[in-house]
CSV table of C-alpha atoms in Angstrom, one decimal:
chain,number,residue,atom,x,y,z
A,180,UNK,CA,36.6,26.7,54.1
A,181,UNK,CA,33.2,26.0,52.5
A,182,UNK,CA,31.7,22.6,52.3
A,183,UNK,CA,32.2,22.6,48.5
A,184,UNK,CA,35.9,23.5,48.8
A,185,UNK,CA,36.3,20.8,51.4
A,186,UNK,CA,34.7,18.0,49.3
A,187,UNK,CA,36.6,19.2,46.3
A,188,UNK,CA,40.1,18.7,47.8
A,189,UNK,CA,42.5,16.2,46.5
A,190,UNK,CA,43.9,13.5,48.9
A,191,UNK,CA,47.3,15.1,49.2
A,192,UNK,CA,45.7,18.4,50.4
A,193,UNK,CA,43.3,16.5,52.6
A,194,UNK,CA,45.8,14.4,54.4
A,195,UNK,CA,48.2,17.3,54.6
A,196,UNK,CA,45.5,19.2,56.4
A,197,UNK,CA,45.1,16.3,58.8
A,198,UNK,CA,48.8,16.3,59.5
A,199,UNK,CA,48.9,20.0,60.2
A,200,UNK,CA,45.7,19.8,62.3
A,201,UNK,CA,44.0,22.3,60.0
A,202,UNK,CA,41.2,19.7,59.4
A,203,UNK,CA,39.9,16.8,61.4
A,204,UNK,CA,38.8,13.5,59.9
A,205,UNK,CA,35.6,13.8,61.9
A,206,UNK,CA,34.6,17.2,60.6
A,207,UNK,CA,35.5,16.2,57.0
A,208,UNK,CA,33.5,13.0,57.3
A,209,UNK,CA,30.5,14.9,58.6
A,210,UNK,CA,30.6,17.3,55.7
A,211,UNK,CA,30.9,14.5,53.2
A,212,UNK,CA,28.0,12.6,54.7
A,213,UNK,CA,25.8,15.7,54.8
A,214,UNK,CA,26.7,16.4,51.1
A,215,UNK,CA,26.2,12.8,50.1
A,216,UNK,CA,22.8,12.5,51.6
A,217,UNK,CA,21.8,15.8,50.0
A,218,UNK,CA,22.8,14.7,46.4
A,219,UNK,CA,22.0,11.0,46.6
A,220,UNK,CA,18.3,11.6,46.1
A,221,UNK,CA,19.0,12.8,42.6
A,222,UNK,CA,21.8,10.5,41.5
A,223,UNK,CA,20.8,7.3,43.5
A,224,UNK,CA,24.4,6.2,43.7
A,225,UNK,CA,24.8,5.1,47.4
A,226,UNK,CA,23.1,2.7,49.7
A,227,UNK,CA,23.7,1.2,53.2
A,228,UNK,CA,24.9,4.5,54.7
A,229,UNK,CA,26.7,3.8,58.0
A,230,UNK,CA,27.3,7.2,59.6
A,231,UNK,CA,27.8,6.0,63.2
A,232,UNK,CA,30.2,3.3,62.2
A,233,UNK,CA,32.1,5.8,59.9
A,234,UNK,CA,32.3,8.5,62.6
A,235,UNK,CA,33.8,5.9,65.0
A,236,UNK,CA,36.5,5.1,62.4
A,237,UNK,CA,37.1,8.9,61.8
A,238,UNK,CA,37.6,9.4,65.5
A,239,UNK,CA,40.2,6.7,65.6
A,240,UNK,CA,41.9,8.3,62.6
A,241,UNK,CA,41.8,11.7,64.3
A,242,UNK,CA,43.6,10.2,67.3
A,243,UNK,CA,46.3,8.7,65.0
A,244,UNK,CA,46.9,12.0,63.2
A,245,UNK,CA,47.2,13.8,66.6
A,246,UNK,CA,49.8,11.2,67.7
A,247,UNK,CA,51.6,11.4,64.4
A,248,UNK,CA,50.9,7.8,63.8
A,249,UNK,CA,48.8,7.8,60.6
A,250,UNK,CA,48.5,4.5,58.9
A,251,UNK,CA,49.2,5.8,55.3
A,252,UNK,CA,47.9,7.9,52.5
A,253,UNK,CA,44.2,7.0,53.0
A,254,UNK,CA,44.0,7.4,56.8
A,255,UNK,CA,40.8,9.3,57.6
A,256,UNK,CA,39.7,9.6,54.0
A,257,UNK,CA,35.9,9.3,53.5
A,258,UNK,CA,35.2,6.8,50.7
A,259,UNK,CA,33.0,4.1,49.4
A,260,UNK,CA,33.2,0.6,47.9
A,261,UNK,CA,31.1,-1.1,45.4
A,262,UNK,CA,28.2,-3.5,46.2
A,263,UNK,CA,30.2,-6.4,44.8
A,264,UNK,CA,33.2,-5.9,47.2
A,265,UNK,CA,32.5,-8.2,50.2
A,266,UNK,CA,32.9,-6.7,53.7
A,267,UNK,CA,32.0,-8.5,56.9
A,268,UNK,CA,28.6,-7.2,58.2
A,269,UNK,CA,27.8,-5.2,55.0
A,270,UNK,CA,25.3,-6.2,52.3
A,271,UNK,CA,26.5,-8.0,49.3
A,272,UNK,CA,23.6,-7.9,46.8
A,273,UNK,CA,25.4,-7.8,43.4
A,274,UNK,CA,22.7,-5.3,42.3
A,275,UNK,CA,20.0,-8.0,42.2
A,276,UNK,CA,16.6,-7.5,43.8
A,277,UNK,CA,16.2,-11.2,44.4
A,278,UNK,CA,19.1,-10.9,46.9
A,279,UNK,CA,17.6,-8.2,49.0
A,280,UNK,CA,16.9,-10.6,51.9
A,281,UNK,CA,20.3,-12.2,51.8
A,282,UNK,CA,22.4,-12.0,55.0
A,283,UNK,CA,25.3,-9.6,55.2
A,284,UNK,CA,28.7,-10.9,54.0
A,285,UNK,CA,30.6,-13.1,56.4
A,286,UNK,CA,34.0,-12.5,54.8
A,287,UNK,CA,36.2,-9.6,53.7
A,288,UNK,CA,37.5,-9.4,50.1
A,289,UNK,CA,41.1,-8.3,50.0
A,290,UNK,CA,40.3,-4.6,49.1
A,291,UNK,CA,38.2,-4.4,52.2
A,292,UNK,CA,41.0,-5.7,54.4
A,293,UNK,CA,43.5,-3.3,52.8
A,294,UNK,CA,41.3,-0.3,53.3
A,295,UNK,CA,40.6,-1.1,56.9
A,296,UNK,CA,44.3,-1.6,57.7
A,297,UNK,CA,45.0,1.7,56.0
A,298,UNK,CA,42.5,3.6,58.1
A,299,UNK,CA,40.2,4.6,55.3
A,300,UNK,CA,36.7,5.6,56.5
A,301,UNK,CA,34.0,3.7,54.5
A,302,UNK,CA,30.6,5.4,55.0
A,303,UNK,CA,28.5,3.7,52.3
A,304,UNK,CA,28.4,1.2,49.4
A,305,UNK,CA,27.8,2.1,45.8
A,306,UNK,CA,25.1,0.8,43.4
A,307,UNK,CA,25.6,-1.5,40.5
A,308,UNK,CA,23.4,-3.2,37.8
A,309,UNK,CA,22.2,-6.8,38.2
A,310,UNK,CA,25.1,-9.4,38.2
A,311,UNK,CA,27.5,-6.7,37.1
A,312,UNK,CA,26.5,-7.7,33.6
A,313,UNK,CA,25.4,-4.4,32.2
A,314,UNK,CA,27.5,-1.4,31.3
A,315,UNK,CA,24.7,0.8,32.6
A,316,UNK,CA,23.3,2.2,35.8
A,317,UNK,CA,20.1,0.2,36.0
A,318,UNK,CA,19.4,-2.3,38.8
A,319,UNK,CA,16.4,-4.2,39.9
A,320,UNK,CA,17.4,-3.6,43.5
A,321,UNK,CA,18.8,-0.1,43.4
A,322,UNK,CA,16.8,1.5,40.6
A,323,UNK,CA,18.4,3.9,38.1
A,324,UNK,CA,21.7,5.6,39.0
A,325,UNK,CA,22.0,8.9,37.2
A,326,UNK,CA,24.9,10.9,35.9
A,327,UNK,CA,25.5,14.2,37.9
A,328,UNK,CA,26.8,15.9,34.7
A,329,UNK,CA,23.3,15.5,33.3
A,330,UNK,CA,20.7,13.5,35.1
A,331,UNK,CA,19.1,12.3,31.9
A,332,UNK,CA,22.3,10.5,31.0
A,333,UNK,CA,23.9,7.2,31.9
A,334,UNK,CA,26.6,6.6,34.4
A,335,UNK,CA,27.8,3.5,32.6
A,336,UNK,CA,28.5,0.4,34.6
A,337,UNK,CA,28.9,-1.8,36.3
A,338,UNK,CA,30.6,0.5,38.9
A,339,UNK,CA,27.8,2.9,38.3
A,340,UNK,CA,27.3,4.3,41.8
A,341,UNK,CA,31.0,4.8,42.2
A,342,UNK,CA,31.3,6.9,39.1
A,343,UNK,CA,28.3,9.1,39.9
A,344,UNK,CA,29.0,9.6,43.6
A,345,UNK,CA,32.7,10.6,43.2
A,346,UNK,CA,31.8,13.1,40.4
A,347,UNK,CA,29.1,14.6,42.6
A,348,UNK,CA,31.5,14.9,45.6
A,349,UNK,CA,30.0,12.1,47.6
A,350,UNK,CA,33.3,10.7,48.8
A,351,UNK,CA,36.8,11.3,47.6
A,352,UNK,CA,37.6,7.9,46.0
A,353,UNK,CA,36.0,4.5,45.5
A,354,UNK,CA,36.9,0.9,44.8
A,355,UNK,CA,35.1,-0.5,41.7
A,356,UNK,CA,35.5,-3.8,39.9
A,357,UNK,CA,36.0,-4.4,36.2
A,358,UNK,CA,35.1,-7.5,34.1
A,359,UNK,CA,34.6,-5.9,30.7
A,360,UNK,CA,35.2,-2.2,31.4
A,361,UNK,CA,33.3,-1.7,34.7
A,362,UNK,CA,35.8,0.6,36.3
A,363,UNK,CA,36.8,2.5,33.1
A,364,UNK,CA,33.3,2.9,31.5
A,365,UNK,CA,31.6,4.8,34.4
A,366,UNK,CA,34.8,6.8,34.9
A,367,UNK,CA,34.6,7.9,31.3
A,368,UNK,CA,30.9,8.7,31.5
A,369,UNK,CA,31.5,10.6,34.8
A,370,UNK,CA,34.7,12.5,34.0
A,371,UNK,CA,36.9,10.5,36.4
A,372,UNK,CA,40.4,9.0,36.5
A,373,UNK,CA,40.4,5.2,36.9
A,374,UNK,CA,42.7,2.2,36.5
A,375,UNK,CA,42.0,-1.4,35.7
A,376,UNK,CA,45.2,-2.8,37.0
A,377,UNK,CA,47.3,-5.7,35.6
A,378,UNK,CA,45.4,-8.8,36.5
A,379,UNK,CA,46.4,-9.9,40.0
A,380,UNK,CA,47.9,-6.5,41.0
A,381,UNK,CA,44.9,-5.9,43.3
A,382,UNK,CA,43.7,-9.2,44.7
A,383,UNK,CA,39.9,-9.7,44.8
A,384,UNK,CA,37.4,-12.4,45.7
A,385,UNK,CA,35.9,-14.6,44.3
A,386,UNK,CA,39.1,-15.2,42.2
A,387,UNK,CA,38.5,-14.7,38.5
A,388,UNK,CA,40.2,-14.9,35.2
A,389,UNK,CA,39.0,-11.6,33.9
A,390,UNK,CA,37.5,-9.5,36.7
A,391,UNK,CA,39.6,-7.4,39.1
A,392,UNK,CA,39.2,-4.5,41.5
A,393,UNK,CA,40.5,-1.0,40.7
A,394,UNK,CA,40.6,2.6,41.9
A,395,UNK,CA,38.3,5.4,40.9
A,396,UNK,CA,38.8,9.1,41.7
A,397,UNK,CA,38.7,12.7,40.5
A,398,UNK,CA,42.5,12.8,39.8
A,399,UNK,CA,45.4,10.6,38.9
A,400,UNK,CA,47.1,11.4,42.2
A,401,UNK,CA,44.1,10.2,44.1
A,402,UNK,CA,43.7,6.9,42.3
A,403,UNK,CA,47.5,6.3,42.6
A,404,UNK,CA,47.2,6.8,46.4
A,405,UNK,CA,44.4,4.3,46.5
A,406,UNK,CA,46.4,1.8,44.3
A,407,UNK,CA,49.3,2.1,46.7
A,408,UNK,CA,47.0,0.8,49.5
A,409,UNK,CA,45.3,-1.9,47.4
A,410,UNK,CA,48.3,-3.7,46.0
A,411,UNK,CA,49.3,-6.7,48.1
A,412,UNK,CA,49.5,-10.4,47.8
A,413,UNK,CA,46.6,-12.6,49.0
A,414,UNK,CA,46.8,-16.3,48.4
A,415,UNK,CA,43.0,-16.7,48.5
A,416,UNK,CA,43.1,-15.1,45.0
A,417,UNK,CA,45.0,-17.6,42.9
A,418,UNK,CA,45.9,-14.8,40.4
A,419,UNK,CA,47.3,-12.5,43.0
A,420,UNK,CA,50.8,-11.1,42.2
A,421,UNK,CA,53.6,-10.7,44.8
A,422,UNK,CA,53.4,-7.3,46.4
A,423,UNK,CA,55.5,-4.8,44.5
A,424,UNK,CA,55.7,-2.2,47.4
A,425,UNK,CA,55.5,0.6,44.9
A,426,UNK,CA,54.2,3.9,46.4
A,427,UNK,CA,52.5,4.9,43.1
A,428,UNK,CA,51.5,8.4,44.2
A,429,UNK,CA,55.1,9.3,44.9
A,430,UNK,CA,56.4,8.3,41.4
A,431,UNK,CA,54.0,9.9,38.9
A,432,UNK,CA,56.4,12.3,37.3
A,433,UNK,CA,57.7,11.2,33.9
A,434,UNK,CA,58.9,12.8,30.6
A,435,UNK,CA,57.0,11.3,27.7
A,436,UNK,CA,59.6,12.4,25.2
A,437,UNK,CA,60.7,9.4,23.0
A,438,UNK,CA,57.8,7.1,24.1
A,439,UNK,CA,56.3,5.3,21.2
A,440,UNK,CA,52.5,5.6,21.5
A,441,UNK,CA,49.9,4.1,19.2
A,442,UNK,CA,46.5,5.6,18.5
A,443,UNK,CA,43.8,3.0,18.2
A,444,UNK,CA,40.4,4.3,16.9
A,445,UNK,CA,39.1,1.2,15.1
A,446,UNK,CA,39.0,-2.2,16.8
A,447,UNK,CA,38.6,-3.8,13.4
A,448,UNK,CA,35.0,-4.8,14.1
A,449,UNK,CA,31.9,-3.5,15.8
A,450,UNK,CA,30.9,0.1,16.3
A,451,UNK,CA,33.2,2.9,15.1
A,452,UNK,CA,33.7,5.8,17.5
A,453,UNK,CA,31.4,8.8,17.2
A,454,UNK,CA,33.0,11.9,15.8
A,455,UNK,CA,33.4,13.6,19.2
A,456,UNK,CA,35.1,10.5,20.6
A,457,UNK,CA,37.4,10.0,17.7
A,458,UNK,CA,38.4,13.7,17.8
A,459,UNK,CA,39.1,13.5,21.5
A,460,UNK,CA,41.4,10.5,21.0
A,461,UNK,CA,43.2,12.0,18.0
A,462,UNK,CA,43.6,15.3,19.9
A,463,UNK,CA,45.1,13.4,22.8
A,464,UNK,CA,47.6,11.9,20.4
A,465,UNK,CA,48.5,15.4,19.2
A,466,UNK,CA,49.1,16.6,22.7
A,467,UNK,CA,51.5,13.7,23.3
A,468,UNK,CA,53.3,14.3,20.1
A,469,UNK,CA,53.7,17.9,21.0
A,470,UNK,CA,55.3,16.8,24.3
A,471,UNK,CA,57.9,14.8,22.3
A,472,UNK,CA,56.3,11.3,22.1
A,473,UNK,CA,56.4,9.3,18.9
A,474,UNK,CA,52.8,9.0,18.0
A,475,UNK,CA,51.5,6.8,15.1
A,476,UNK,CA,48.3,4.9,14.3
A,477,UNK,CA,47.9,1.5,15.9
A,478,UNK,CA,46.2,-1.0,13.6
A,479,UNK,CA,44.1,-3.5,15.4
A,480,UNK,CA,45.0,-7.1,14.5
A,481,UNK,CA,41.3,-8.1,14.8
A,482,UNK,CA,39.3,-8.6,11.6
A,483,UNK,CA,36.4,-10.6,13.2
A,484,UNK,CA,33.9,-10.2,16.0
A,485,UNK,CA,36.1,-10.7,19.0
A,486,UNK,CA,33.5,-9.6,21.5
A,487,UNK,CA,31.2,-12.5,20.6
A,488,UNK,CA,33.1,-15.3,22.5
A,489,UNK,CA,33.5,-12.9,25.5
A,490,UNK,CA,29.7,-12.3,25.4
A,491,UNK,CA,29.0,-16.0,25.2
A,492,UNK,CA,31.3,-16.7,28.2
A,493,UNK,CA,29.7,-14.0,30.3
A,494,UNK,CA,26.2,-15.1,29.2
A,495,UNK,CA,26.9,-18.6,30.5
A,496,UNK,CA,28.4,-17.1,33.7
A,497,UNK,CA,25.2,-15.0,34.1
A,498,UNK,CA,23.0,-18.0,33.6
A,499,UNK,CA,24.7,-19.8,36.4
A,500,UNK,CA,24.3,-16.8,38.7
A,501,UNK,CA,20.7,-16.5,37.7
A,502,UNK,CA,20.1,-20.1,38.6
A,503,UNK,CA,21.7,-19.7,42.0
A,504,UNK,CA,19.4,-16.8,43.1
A,505,UNK,CA,17.1,-17.3,46.0
A,506,UNK,CA,13.4,-18.0,45.1
A,507,UNK,CA,12.1,-15.1,43.2
A,508,UNK,CA,9.3,-14.0,40.9
A,509,UNK,CA,11.2,-12.9,37.8
A,510,UNK,CA,9.5,-9.5,38.1
A,511,UNK,CA,11.4,-6.3,37.4
A,512,UNK,CA,11.6,-5.9,41.2
A,513,UNK,CA,13.7,-9.1,41.5
A,514,UNK,CA,15.8,-9.2,38.3
A,515,UNK,CA,16.4,-6.7,35.5
A,516,UNK,CA,14.5,-8.0,32.4
A,517,UNK,CA,17.3,-7.2,30.0
A,518,UNK,CA,19.8,-9.1,32.2
A,519,UNK,CA,17.3,-12.0,32.7
A,520,UNK,CA,16.7,-12.5,29.0
A,521,UNK,CA,20.3,-12.3,28.2
A,522,UNK,CA,21.4,-14.7,31.0
A,523,UNK,CA,18.7,-17.2,30.0
A,524,UNK,CA,20.3,-17.4,26.6
A,525,UNK,CA,23.3,-19.0,28.3
A,526,UNK,CA,21.2,-22.2,28.6
A,527,UNK,CA,21.5,-22.7,24.8
A,528,UNK,CA,25.3,-23.1,25.0
A,529,UNK,CA,27.0,-26.5,25.4
A,530,UNK,CA,30.2,-27.3,27.1
A,531,UNK,CA,31.8,-27.5,23.7
A,532,UNK,CA,30.5,-24.0,22.8
A,533,UNK,CA,32.0,-22.6,25.9
A,534,UNK,CA,35.4,-24.4,25.3
A,535,UNK,CA,35.4,-23.1,21.7
A,536,UNK,CA,34.7,-19.6,22.9
A,537,UNK,CA,37.6,-19.8,25.4
A,538,UNK,CA,39.8,-20.9,22.5
A,539,UNK,CA,38.7,-17.9,20.4
A,540,UNK,CA,39.4,-15.6,23.4
A,541,UNK,CA,42.9,-17.1,23.6
A,542,UNK,CA,43.4,-16.4,19.9
A,543,UNK,CA,42.4,-12.8,20.3
A,544,UNK,CA,44.6,-12.4,23.3
A,545,UNK,CA,47.7,-13.7,21.5
A,546,UNK,CA,47.0,-11.5,18.5
A,547,UNK,CA,46.5,-8.4,20.6
A,548,UNK,CA,49.6,-8.9,22.8
A,549,UNK,CA,51.7,-9.6,19.7
A,550,UNK,CA,50.4,-6.3,18.1
A,551,UNK,CA,51.6,-4.4,21.2
A,552,UNK,CA,55.2,-5.4,20.6
A,553,UNK,CA,57.3,-2.4,19.8
A,554,UNK,CA,54.9,0.1,21.4
A,555,UNK,CA,55.2,1.6,24.8
A,556,UNK,CA,51.6,2.5,25.2
A,557,UNK,CA,48.4,2.7,23.1
A,558,UNK,CA,45.6,5.2,23.6
A,559,UNK,CA,42.1,4.5,22.5
A,560,UNK,CA,38.4,5.4,23.1
A,561,UNK,CA,37.0,4.1,26.4
A,562,UNK,CA,33.6,4.0,24.7
A,563,UNK,CA,32.6,4.4,21.0
A,564,UNK,CA,29.8,6.7,22.1
A,565,UNK,CA,29.8,9.7,24.4
A,566,UNK,CA,26.7,8.6,26.3
A,567,UNK,CA,23.2,7.2,26.1
A,568,UNK,CA,20.0,7.7,28.1
A,569,UNK,CA,20.0,6.8,31.8
A,570,UNK,CA,17.1,4.4,31.4
A,571,UNK,CA,18.8,2.2,28.8
A,572,UNK,CA,20.7,-1.0,29.5
A,573,UNK,CA,23.4,-0.1,27.0
A,574,UNK,CA,23.7,1.0,23.4
A,575,UNK,CA,22.0,-2.3,22.5
A,576,UNK,CA,19.1,-3.8,24.4
A,577,UNK,CA,19.7,-7.3,23.1
A,578,UNK,CA,23.4,-7.4,24.0
A,579,UNK,CA,24.0,-5.1,27.0
A,580,UNK,CA,27.8,-5.5,26.8
A,581,UNK,CA,28.2,-5.0,23.1
A,582,UNK,CA,29.4,-1.5,23.3
A,583,UNK,CA,32.3,-2.4,25.6
A,584,UNK,CA,34.5,-3.6,22.7
A,585,UNK,CA,37.3,-1.0,23.4
A,586,UNK,CA,37.6,-2.1,27.0
A,587,UNK,CA,36.7,-5.8,27.2
A,588,UNK,CA,39.7,-6.9,25.1
A,589,UNK,CA,42.1,-5.7,27.8
A,590,UNK,CA,40.4,-7.7,30.6
A,591,UNK,CA,41.3,-10.7,28.5
A,592,UNK,CA,44.9,-9.7,27.8
A,593,UNK,CA,45.3,-8.8,31.5
A,594,UNK,CA,47.0,-5.5,30.6
A,595,UNK,CA,46.7,-2.4,32.8
A,596,UNK,CA,44.4,0.3,31.3
A,597,UNK,CA,43.4,3.7,32.7
A,598,UNK,CA,40.9,6.3,31.7
A,599,UNK,CA,41.1,10.1,32.0
A,600,UNK,CA,38.7,12.8,30.8
A,601,UNK,CA,40.2,14.6,27.8
A,602,UNK,CA,37.2,16.4,26.3
A,603,UNK,CA,33.5,17.4,26.7
A,604,UNK,CA,30.9,17.2,23.9
A,605,UNK,CA,28.5,20.0,23.0
A,606,UNK,CA,26.2,18.9,25.9
A,607,UNK,CA,29.2,19.2,28.3
A,608,UNK,CA,29.2,15.5,28.8
A,609,UNK,CA,32.7,14.0,29.6
A,610,UNK,CA,34.6,12.0,27.0
A,611,UNK,CA,37.2,9.6,28.4
A,612,UNK,CA,40.4,8.4,26.7
A,613,UNK,CA,41.9,5.0,27.6
A,614,UNK,CA,45.6,4.4,28.1
A,615,UNK,CA,46.8,0.8,27.8
A,616,UNK,CA,50.2,-0.5,28.7
A,617,UNK,CA,52.1,-3.7,28.9
A,618,UNK,CA,51.4,-6.2,31.6
A,619,UNK,CA,52.9,-5.2,35.0
A,620,UNK,CA,53.5,-1.6,33.9
A,621,UNK,CA,50.8,-0.1,36.0
A,622,UNK,CA,53.1,2.6,37.2
A,623,UNK,CA,53.9,3.6,33.6
A,624,UNK,CA,50.2,3.7,32.7
A,625,UNK,CA,49.5,6.0,35.6
A,626,UNK,CA,52.5,8.2,34.8
A,627,UNK,CA,51.3,8.7,31.2
A,628,UNK,CA,47.8,9.3,32.5
A,629,UNK,CA,49.2,11.9,34.9
A,630,UNK,CA,51.0,13.6,32.0
A,631,UNK,CA,47.8,13.8,30.0
A,632,UNK,CA,46.0,15.3,33.0
A,633,UNK,CA,48.6,18.0,33.0
A,634,UNK,CA,48.5,18.5,29.2
A,635,UNK,CA,44.7,18.8,28.9
A,636,UNK,CA,43.3,22.3,28.6
A,637,UNK,CA,39.8,21.7,29.9
A,638,UNK,CA,38.5,22.7,33.3
A,639,UNK,CA,36.8,20.0,35.5
A,640,UNK,CA,33.9,21.9,36.8
A,641,UNK,CA,32.7,19.0,39.0
A,642,UNK,CA,28.9,18.7,39.3
A,643,UNK,CA,28.8,18.8,43.1
A,644,UNK,CA,25.2,20.1,42.5
A,645,UNK,CA,23.9,17.5,40.0
A,646,UNK,CA,22.7,19.1,36.7
A,647,UNK,CA,19.4,18.5,35.0
């Protein structure tokens, strides 16, 4: 088997080969590390490589597979986690140059514990923009992370390195985090499958009202395997749900016939989708209708700028993080200038402003959840644009999160939302479609996403050799 065939395997095939002794976790890891180091110079998606530590973990996994005592569906799988997922002894920089001298983390976030207990082999961390407050791949610490489908184009963010590395074959899956679209946006830009789970389904720290961790991979089956491992209860996260014990990867089959599915292409405010994006969403609806689903337009209940109060809340949040940084120079080496200027705007807002914004968010949330009554699922763009240049902080320089309007709403409503690539534009850049379900219906969202993966006619010619 060639190195390219090996790194292109799905997790079912990979762990099946471990079980049959056709492949060893050690040889697979070595191939993945060699490939990752070869491609990382062009995409700049990974940092803190730990080959010796990873090889030790792979050897332990190899012994378990030989003894027929594998720990689960991720045992021996080479993978990565995002900069913002705390792991004991690993760096936790949050993408910020001013944090470069900070000591390693002294605690494990719940996803890190789950992965370690499942025997996953973590060999590196993935890059992210400053504070996680840009839907872009630019970081004062890490530099520019580039999209392997086209190095001139953006990865999206904030799980930028996760998106780029998986698409380029540098690891099989990764854990990202999502506060306004940060798992779904880079997945869409990079052609991946991903899921922002129901809030609390995957515990994470620090506990948060709108941010959660989620799986990213090249197939729905792969992210379902990762979700199976990540779901658990952790009382340190006050939003954590009781463990559901669902083996998601074993329950992906579903007939879509009779499902009532809405097609959302206009959020009621903000940017309208580009023609290529709108066409991809509408074509996806047609595929579902052809499979027997009841597909009709979903009309957004929003007729005002609902991203504005979310932006204000995150701006204040960013201002507090900026003020807590170690002594720094405010140079581009220490803090991204776009993030800095945007965060400093948080100083203008009073407590009353913030409380008012929270009330507006609550109003939006109630309206959106009410609009979902009577629908099983809604499909929508992940982004209104296909892509934008790698050097840009977003579609807007003044408001780096403005173009997240199709994703950020569902962080607030706490609904599960996935992304799957359903088209390419004329430049052969991926276009993701978002699938949103009711709270707690993570399995159903994955099932519908799996159905779309089977219905799509495109070929995922993964850029294991990043393209100019």
